Amino acid sequence: MEQDVKLTKLSRCAGCGAKVGAGVLARLLEGLQVHRDPNLLVGFDRSDDASVYRLSDELALVQTVDFFPPIADDPYLFGQIAAANALSDVYAMGGEPKLALNLMCVPRDMPDEAVHRMLRGGYDKVYEAGCLITGGHSIFDDEPKYGLAVTGFVRPDRVLTNSGARPGDVLLLTKPLGVGVLSTAHKGGMASEEGMALAYRLMTTLNRAARDVLVKYRVHACTDVTGFSLLGHLLEMAQGSGVRAVVHADRVDVIPEALELARLGVLPEGMYRNRSFAAPWVDPGEVPLHRQDVLYDPQTAGGLLAAVDPDDAEAAWEELRDCVPSAQRIGEMAEWTGGARILLR
């Protein structure tokens, strides 16, 4: 029975493409009071990936939550992707996930076996991360949705945030772009089986190995590239750090099929939201429009984006090459004296 269920047909949006746009989210949060606590090292007011609360001089708590509608038809695969995406926020802060809670919405007529497979996908991916699922919450909804609330730990003096980048830092990225474009094409029957197999492999790859490498080096800022796109997340990093980012667009690894689909105009709705948010701060230079579009493509369970001290960047990049899907040196940070926060070259 569950083999007849096409999860992506049950939802209007897919994966992180369902996220509220960054600009809209900023307006919704505007004016909310931020209560101060000397032990709250990172809160929601800093556009970071997770909150961090210091428990002692040796230990801090990292907390995040993420869930979304299906980006794959197979329930087990969808569960894996949703879990990898939620765990990624803890890795982006330099932390290690330890406990997780399920968040699940299911239609009343969704077959029990399909629900079980979705949960099993999440469980298996969480256990791969060395983490434990200890409960959760579920409700009925017209569209299926799944994700996790994740708790992890990090040393207070080892927290990675998205707001510490410095001029001269080298920008490293650990996965190629294009899964949002491919997922949109798939819903319209335009993506190849090989392209979708690659997209699914990327989305189910944990950022654990990338985190394990990066924490060995002087990383001044880090985030994961998800629904707000490479340029959206990089804009938040540049603004939070008070610097300018220079991105060499031809060095950014893009799935070839996704680039060709973008050339044909096959683009997710989230791309337009991301462009609306970030484009006023981006100088596109002479970069072709379709390649710009992929830089605004919403990713699901995308790679880590790190601003690394220039003296450590070569060693970090060499080590990443052996353990992540695509180790890329995509640009550098520079002084900002006004105008565009991101220069495309």
CSV table of C-alpha atoms in Angstrom, one decimal:
chain,number,residue,atom,x,y,z
A,1,MET,CA,0.0,0.0,0.0
A,2,GLU,CA,2.7,2.5,1.0
A,3,GLN,CA,4.4,2.0,-2.4
A,4,ASP,CA,1.3,3.8,-4.0
A,5,VAL,CA,1.9,6.9,-1.8
A,6,LYS,CA,3.6,9.7,-3.6
A,7,LEU,CA,4.5,12.0,-0.8
A,8,THR,CA,5.5,15.0,-2.9
A,9,LYS,CA,2.0,15.0,-4.5
A,10,LEU,CA,0.5,15.6,-1.1
A,11,SER,CA,2.2,18.9,-0.5
A,12,ARG,CA,2.4,22.3,-2.3
A,13,CYS,CA,6.0,22.9,-1.3
A,14,ALA,CA,9.0,20.6,-0.9
A,15,GLY,CA,11.7,20.5,1.8
A,16,CYS,CA,13.4,23.8,2.8
A,17,GLY,CA,11.7,25.5,-0.2
A,18,ALA,CA,8.7,25.7,2.1
A,19,LYS,CA,10.5,28.1,4.5
A,20,VAL,CA,9.2,31.5,5.1
A,21,GLY,CA,11.4,33.9,3.2
A,22,ALA,CA,14.2,35.6,5.1
A,23,GLY,CA,12.9,39.1,4.5
A,24,VAL,CA,9.4,38.1,5.7
A,25,LEU,CA,10.8,36.3,8.7
A,26,ALA,CA,12.8,39.4,9.7
A,27,ARG,CA,9.6,41.5,9.6
A,28,LEU,CA,7.7,38.9,11.7
A,29,LEU,CA,10.4,38.9,14.4
A,30,GLU,CA,10.8,42.7,14.4
A,31,GLY,CA,9.9,44.3,17.8
A,32,LEU,CA,9.8,41.0,19.8
A,33,GLN,CA,11.6,41.5,23.1
A,34,VAL,CA,14.8,39.7,23.5
A,35,HIS,CA,15.3,38.8,27.2
A,36,ARG,CA,18.9,39.0,28.3
A,37,ASP,CA,20.7,36.3,30.1
A,38,PRO,CA,24.5,36.3,30.5
A,39,ASN,CA,24.6,32.5,29.8
A,40,LEU,CA,22.6,32.8,26.5
A,41,LEU,CA,25.6,32.9,24.1
A,42,VAL,CA,23.5,32.8,20.9
A,43,GLY,CA,19.8,33.6,20.6
A,44,PHE,CA,17.2,34.2,17.8
A,45,ASP,CA,18.2,37.8,17.4
A,46,ARG,CA,21.4,36.9,15.5
A,47,SER,CA,20.0,34.9,12.5
A,48,ASP,CA,22.1,31.9,13.6
A,49,ASP,CA,21.3,28.3,13.0
A,50,ALA,CA,20.7,27.3,16.7
A,51,SER,CA,20.6,28.7,20.2
A,52,VAL,CA,23.5,28.2,22.6
A,53,TYR,CA,23.2,28.3,26.4
A,54,ARG,CA,26.2,28.0,28.6
A,55,LEU,CA,25.8,25.4,31.4
A,56,SER,CA,29.3,25.7,32.7
A,57,ASP,CA,32.8,26.9,31.6
A,58,GLU,CA,33.2,23.5,29.9
A,59,LEU,CA,29.7,22.8,28.5
A,60,ALA,CA,27.0,24.6,26.5
A,61,LEU,CA,23.7,23.4,25.3
A,62,VAL,CA,22.8,23.8,21.5
A,63,GLN,CA,19.2,23.6,20.5
A,64,THR,CA,17.4,23.8,17.2
A,65,VAL,CA,14.2,22.7,15.4
A,66,ASP,CA,13.5,22.0,11.8
A,67,PHE,CA,10.7,20.3,9.9
A,68,PHE,CA,9.1,20.5,6.4
A,69,PRO,CA,6.9,18.8,3.8
A,70,PRO,CA,8.1,15.9,1.7
A,71,ILE,CA,11.0,16.4,-0.8
A,72,ALA,CA,11.0,12.7,-1.8
A,73,ASP,CA,8.2,10.3,-2.6
A,74,ASP,CA,9.6,7.4,-0.6
A,75,PRO,CA,8.7,7.9,3.1
A,76,TYR,CA,11.9,6.3,4.4
A,77,LEU,CA,14.1,8.6,2.2
A,78,PHE,CA,12.1,11.6,3.2
A,79,GLY,CA,12.6,10.8,6.9
A,80,GLN,CA,16.3,10.5,6.4
A,81,ILE,CA,16.5,13.9,4.6
A,82,ALA,CA,14.4,15.7,7.2
A,83,ALA,CA,16.6,14.3,10.0
A,84,ALA,CA,19.9,15.1,8.2
A,85,ASN,CA,18.6,18.7,7.7
A,86,ALA,CA,17.6,19.2,11.3
A,87,LEU,CA,20.9,17.7,12.7
A,88,SER,CA,22.9,20.1,10.4
A,89,ASP,CA,22.1,23.1,12.5
A,90,VAL,CA,23.9,21.7,15.5
A,91,TYR,CA,26.9,20.8,13.3
A,92,ALA,CA,26.9,24.4,11.9
A,93,MET,CA,27.4,25.7,15.5
A,94,GLY,CA,30.4,23.3,16.0
A,95,GLY,CA,28.3,21.1,18.3
A,96,GLU,CA,27.6,17.4,18.6
A,97,PRO,CA,23.9,16.3,18.5
A,98,LYS,CA,22.9,14.0,21.4
A,99,LEU,CA,19.1,14.0,21.8
A,100,ALA,CA,16.2,14.5,19.3
A,101,LEU,CA,12.4,14.7,19.4
A,102,ASN,CA,10.2,13.9,16.5
A,103,LEU,CA,7.9,16.5,15.0
A,104,MET,CA,5.3,14.9,12.7
A,105,CYS,CA,2.1,16.0,10.9
A,106,VAL,CA,0.2,13.3,8.9
A,107,PRO,CA,-3.0,13.2,7.0
A,108,ARG,CA,-5.7,11.0,8.6
A,109,ASP,CA,-5.7,8.7,5.5
A,110,MET,CA,-1.9,8.3,5.2
A,111,PRO,CA,-1.2,4.5,5.5
A,112,ASP,CA,0.3,3.4,8.8
A,113,GLU,CA,3.2,1.6,7.0
A,114,ALA,CA,4.1,4.9,5.2
A,115,VAL,CA,4.2,6.7,8.5
A,116,HIS,CA,6.3,4.0,10.1
A,117,ARG,CA,8.8,4.1,7.2
A,118,MET,CA,9.1,7.9,7.5
A,119,LEU,CA,9.8,7.6,11.2
A,120,ARG,CA,12.3,4.7,10.6
A,121,GLY,CA,14.2,6.9,8.1
A,122,GLY,CA,14.5,9.6,10.7
A,123,TYR,CA,15.6,7.1,13.4
A,124,ASP,CA,18.2,5.5,11.3
A,125,LYS,CA,19.8,8.9,10.3
A,126,VAL,CA,19.8,10.2,13.9
A,127,TYR,CA,21.5,7.0,15.1
A,128,GLU,CA,24.1,7.4,12.3
A,129,ALA,CA,24.8,10.7,13.9
A,130,GLY,CA,25.4,9.2,17.3
A,131,CYS,CA,22.2,10.8,18.6
A,132,LEU,CA,19.1,9.4,20.3
A,133,ILE,CA,15.4,10.0,19.5
A,134,THR,CA,13.7,10.1,22.9
A,135,GLY,CA,10.1,11.1,22.0
A,136,GLY,CA,8.2,13.7,20.1
A,137,HIS,CA,4.8,15.1,19.1
A,138,SER,CA,2.4,14.3,16.3
A,139,ILE,CA,-0.7,15.9,14.9
A,140,PHE,CA,-3.1,15.4,12.0
A,141,ASP,CA,-2.7,17.8,9.1
A,142,ASP,CA,-3.8,17.9,5.5
A,143,GLU,CA,-0.2,17.7,4.4
A,144,PRO,CA,2.6,15.4,5.8
A,145,LYS,CA,5.5,17.1,7.5
A,146,TYR,CA,8.4,15.7,9.5
A,147,GLY,CA,11.4,16.9,11.3
A,148,LEU,CA,13.2,17.1,14.6
A,149,ALA,CA,13.9,19.2,17.6
A,150,VAL,CA,17.6,18.5,18.3
A,151,THR,CA,19.7,19.1,21.4
A,152,GLY,CA,23.5,19.0,21.3
A,153,PHE,CA,26.6,20.1,23.2
A,154,VAL,CA,29.6,22.3,22.5
A,155,ARG,CA,32.3,23.9,24.5
A,156,PRO,CA,31.4,27.6,25.1
A,157,ASP,CA,34.8,28.7,23.8
A,158,ARG,CA,34.4,26.6,20.6
A,159,VAL,CA,31.0,27.8,19.4
A,160,LEU,CA,30.8,28.6,15.7
A,161,THR,CA,28.5,31.4,14.8
A,162,ASN,CA,27.7,33.1,11.5
A,163,SER,CA,28.8,36.6,12.6
A,164,GLY,CA,32.6,36.3,13.3
A,165,ALA,CA,34.0,36.4,9.8
A,166,ARG,CA,37.1,38.7,9.2
A,167,PRO,CA,38.6,40.3,6.1
A,168,GLY,CA,41.0,37.9,4.5
A,169,ASP,CA,39.0,34.8,5.6
A,170,VAL,CA,38.7,32.1,2.9
A,171,LEU,CA,35.1,30.8,2.2
A,172,LEU,CA,34.8,27.0,2.1
A,173,LEU,CA,31.7,25.1,1.0
A,174,THR,CA,31.2,21.3,1.4
A,175,LYS,CA,28.3,20.3,-0.9
A,176,PRO,CA,27.4,21.3,-4.5
A,177,LEU,CA,24.3,23.4,-5.2
A,178,GLY,CA,21.2,22.6,-7.2
A,179,VAL,CA,18.9,20.2,-5.2
A,180,GLY,CA,16.1,22.8,-5.1
A,181,VAL,CA,16.1,23.1,-8.9
A,182,LEU,CA,16.2,19.3,-9.3
A,183,SER,CA,13.4,18.8,-6.9
A,184,THR,CA,11.2,21.3,-8.7
A,185,ALA,CA,12.0,19.6,-12.0
A,186,HIS,CA,11.2,16.2,-10.5
A,187,LYS,CA,7.7,17.3,-9.5
A,188,GLY,CA,7.2,18.2,-13.2
A,189,GLY,CA,8.7,15.0,-14.5
A,190,MET,CA,11.7,16.8,-16.0
A,191,ALA,CA,14.6,15.5,-13.8
A,192,SER,CA,16.6,12.4,-14.7
A,193,GLU,CA,16.8,9.4,-12.4
A,194,GLU,CA,20.6,9.9,-12.2
A,195,GLY,CA,20.1,13.6,-11.2
A,196,MET,CA,17.6,12.8,-8.5
A,197,ALA,CA,19.7,9.9,-7.1
A,198,LEU,CA,22.6,12.4,-6.7
A,199,ALA,CA,20.3,14.9,-5.1
A,200,TYR,CA,19.0,12.3,-2.6
A,201,ARG,CA,22.5,11.2,-1.8
A,202,LEU,CA,23.6,14.7,-1.1
A,203,MET,CA,20.5,15.4,1.1
A,204,THR,CA,21.0,12.3,3.2
A,205,THR,CA,24.7,13.0,3.8
A,206,LEU,CA,25.3,14.3,7.3
A,207,ASN,CA,27.5,17.3,7.8
A,208,ARG,CA,29.2,15.5,10.7
A,209,ALA,CA,32.4,14.9,8.8
A,210,ALA,CA,32.6,18.5,7.7
A,211,ARG,CA,32.1,19.6,11.2
A,212,ASP,CA,34.7,17.2,12.6
A,213,VAL,CA,37.3,18.7,10.2
A,214,LEU,CA,36.4,22.4,10.6
A,215,VAL,CA,36.6,22.4,14.4
A,216,LYS,CA,40.3,21.6,14.1
A,217,TYR,CA,41.0,24.9,12.5
A,218,ARG,CA,40.5,28.6,13.1
A,219,VAL,CA,36.9,29.0,11.7
A,220,HIS,CA,35.7,32.5,12.3
A,221,ALA,CA,32.1,32.0,11.1
A,222,CYS,CA,30.0,29.0,9.9
A,223,THR,CA,26.5,28.3,8.8
A,224,ASP,CA,24.8,25.6,6.8
A,225,VAL,CA,23.3,26.4,3.4
A,226,THR,CA,19.6,25.5,3.4
A,227,GLY,CA,16.4,27.3,2.4
A,228,PHE,CA,17.7,30.8,2.2
A,229,SER,CA,20.3,29.7,-0.5
A,230,LEU,CA,24.0,30.2,-0.7
A,231,LEU,CA,23.7,34.0,-1.2
A,232,GLY,CA,21.0,34.4,1.4
A,233,HIS,CA,23.0,32.7,4.1
A,234,LEU,CA,26.2,34.4,3.0
A,235,LEU,CA,24.5,37.8,3.2
A,236,GLU,CA,23.5,37.1,6.8
A,237,MET,CA,27.1,36.1,7.5
A,238,ALA,CA,28.5,39.2,5.8
A,239,GLN,CA,26.1,41.6,7.5
A,240,GLY,CA,26.5,40.0,11.0
A,241,SER,CA,30.3,40.1,10.6
A,242,GLY,CA,30.5,43.7,9.2
A,243,VAL,CA,32.4,42.5,6.1
A,244,ARG,CA,32.0,42.0,2.4
A,245,ALA,CA,32.0,38.6,0.6
A,246,VAL,CA,33.7,38.1,-2.8
A,247,VAL,CA,32.4,35.0,-4.5
A,248,HIS,CA,34.0,33.5,-7.6
A,249,ALA,CA,30.9,32.1,-9.2
A,250,ASP,CA,32.7,29.7,-11.4
A,251,ARG,CA,34.4,28.0,-8.4
A,252,VAL,CA,31.0,27.2,-6.9
A,253,ASP,CA,30.2,23.5,-7.6
A,254,VAL,CA,26.8,23.2,-9.2
A,255,ILE,CA,25.1,19.9,-10.2
A,256,PRO,CA,25.4,20.1,-14.0
A,257,GLU,CA,21.8,19.0,-14.7
A,258,ALA,CA,20.5,21.7,-12.2
A,259,LEU,CA,22.5,24.4,-14.1
A,260,GLU,CA,21.0,23.3,-17.4
A,261,LEU,CA,17.5,23.2,-15.9
A,262,ALA,CA,18.1,26.7,-14.5
A,263,ARG,CA,19.2,27.8,-18.0
A,264,LEU,CA,15.8,26.6,-19.2
A,265,GLY,CA,13.9,28.5,-16.5
A,266,VAL,CA,13.0,25.6,-14.3
A,267,LEU,CA,13.3,27.3,-10.9
A,268,PRO,CA,11.7,26.8,-7.5
A,269,GLU,CA,9.4,29.4,-6.0
A,270,GLY,CA,11.8,29.8,-3.1
A,271,MET,CA,14.5,31.0,-5.5
A,272,TYR,CA,12.5,34.1,-6.2
A,273,ARG,CA,12.0,34.8,-2.5
A,274,ASN,CA,15.7,34.4,-1.9
A,275,ARG,CA,16.5,36.8,-4.7
A,276,SER,CA,14.1,39.4,-3.5
A,277,PHE,CA,15.7,39.2,0.0
A,278,ALA,CA,19.4,39.2,-1.0
A,279,ALA,CA,19.7,40.8,-4.5
A,280,PRO,CA,19.7,44.4,-3.2
A,281,TRP,CA,22.9,43.6,-1.5
A,282,VAL,CA,24.6,41.7,-4.3
A,283,ASP,CA,26.7,43.1,-7.1
A,284,PRO,CA,26.3,40.3,-9.8
A,285,GLY,CA,29.1,41.5,-12.0
A,286,GLU,CA,29.1,39.7,-15.4
A,287,VAL,CA,27.8,36.3,-13.9
A,288,PRO,CA,25.2,34.8,-16.3
A,289,LEU,CA,21.6,35.0,-15.0
A,290,HIS,CA,21.1,31.2,-14.8
A,291,ARG,CA,24.2,30.7,-12.7
A,292,GLN,CA,23.0,33.6,-10.4
A,293,ASP,CA,19.7,31.8,-10.1
A,294,VAL,CA,21.4,28.6,-8.8
A,295,LEU,CA,23.2,30.7,-6.2
A,296,TYR,CA,19.7,31.7,-4.9
A,297,ASP,CA,18.4,28.2,-5.1
A,298,PRO,CA,17.0,26.9,-1.7
A,299,GLN,CA,18.9,23.9,-0.6
A,300,THR,CA,17.7,21.1,1.7
A,301,ALA,CA,20.3,19.6,4.0
A,302,GLY,CA,23.0,21.6,2.1
A,303,GLY,CA,26.6,21.8,3.0
A,304,LEU,CA,28.5,23.9,5.6
A,305,LEU,CA,29.7,27.3,4.6
A,306,ALA,CA,32.8,28.4,6.6
A,307,ALA,CA,34.9,31.5,6.8
A,308,VAL,CA,38.3,30.1,7.7
A,309,ASP,CA,41.5,32.0,8.7
A,310,PRO,CA,43.7,32.3,5.6
A,311,ASP,CA,46.6,30.6,7.3
A,312,ASP,CA,44.4,27.5,8.0
A,313,ALA,CA,42.3,27.5,4.8
A,314,GLU,CA,44.6,25.3,2.6
A,315,ALA,CA,45.0,22.6,5.3
A,316,ALA,CA,41.3,22.6,6.1
A,317,TRP,CA,40.4,22.4,2.4
A,318,GLU,CA,42.8,19.5,1.8
A,319,GLU,CA,41.4,17.6,4.7
A,320,LEU,CA,37.8,18.3,3.6
A,321,ARG,CA,38.5,16.9,0.2
A,322,ASP,CA,38.8,13.4,1.6
A,323,CYS,CA,35.5,13.3,3.5
A,324,VAL,CA,32.8,15.7,2.1
A,325,PRO,CA,30.8,15.5,-1.1
A,326,SER,CA,32.5,18.6,-2.6
A,327,ALA,CA,35.2,20.6,-0.9
A,328,GLN,CA,35.2,24.1,-2.6
A,329,ARG,CA,37.1,27.3,-2.1
A,330,ILE,CA,34.5,29.7,-3.4
A,331,GLY,CA,35.8,33.2,-2.3
A,332,GLU,CA,37.0,35.3,0.5
A,333,MET,CA,35.9,38.0,2.9
A,334,ALA,CA,37.0,41.6,2.5
A,335,GLU,CA,36.6,45.0,4.1
A,336,TRP,CA,33.2,46.6,3.7
A,337,THR,CA,33.1,50.3,3.1
A,338,GLY,CA,29.5,50.6,2.0
A,339,GLY,CA,27.5,49.4,-1.0
A,340,ALA,CA,27.1,45.7,-1.9
A,341,ARG,CA,27.8,43.1,0.8
A,342,ILE,CA,28.4,40.4,-1.8
A,343,LEU,CA,30.4,40.7,-5.0
A,344,LEU,CA,30.1,38.0,-7.7
A,345,ARG,CA,33.1,37.6,-9.9
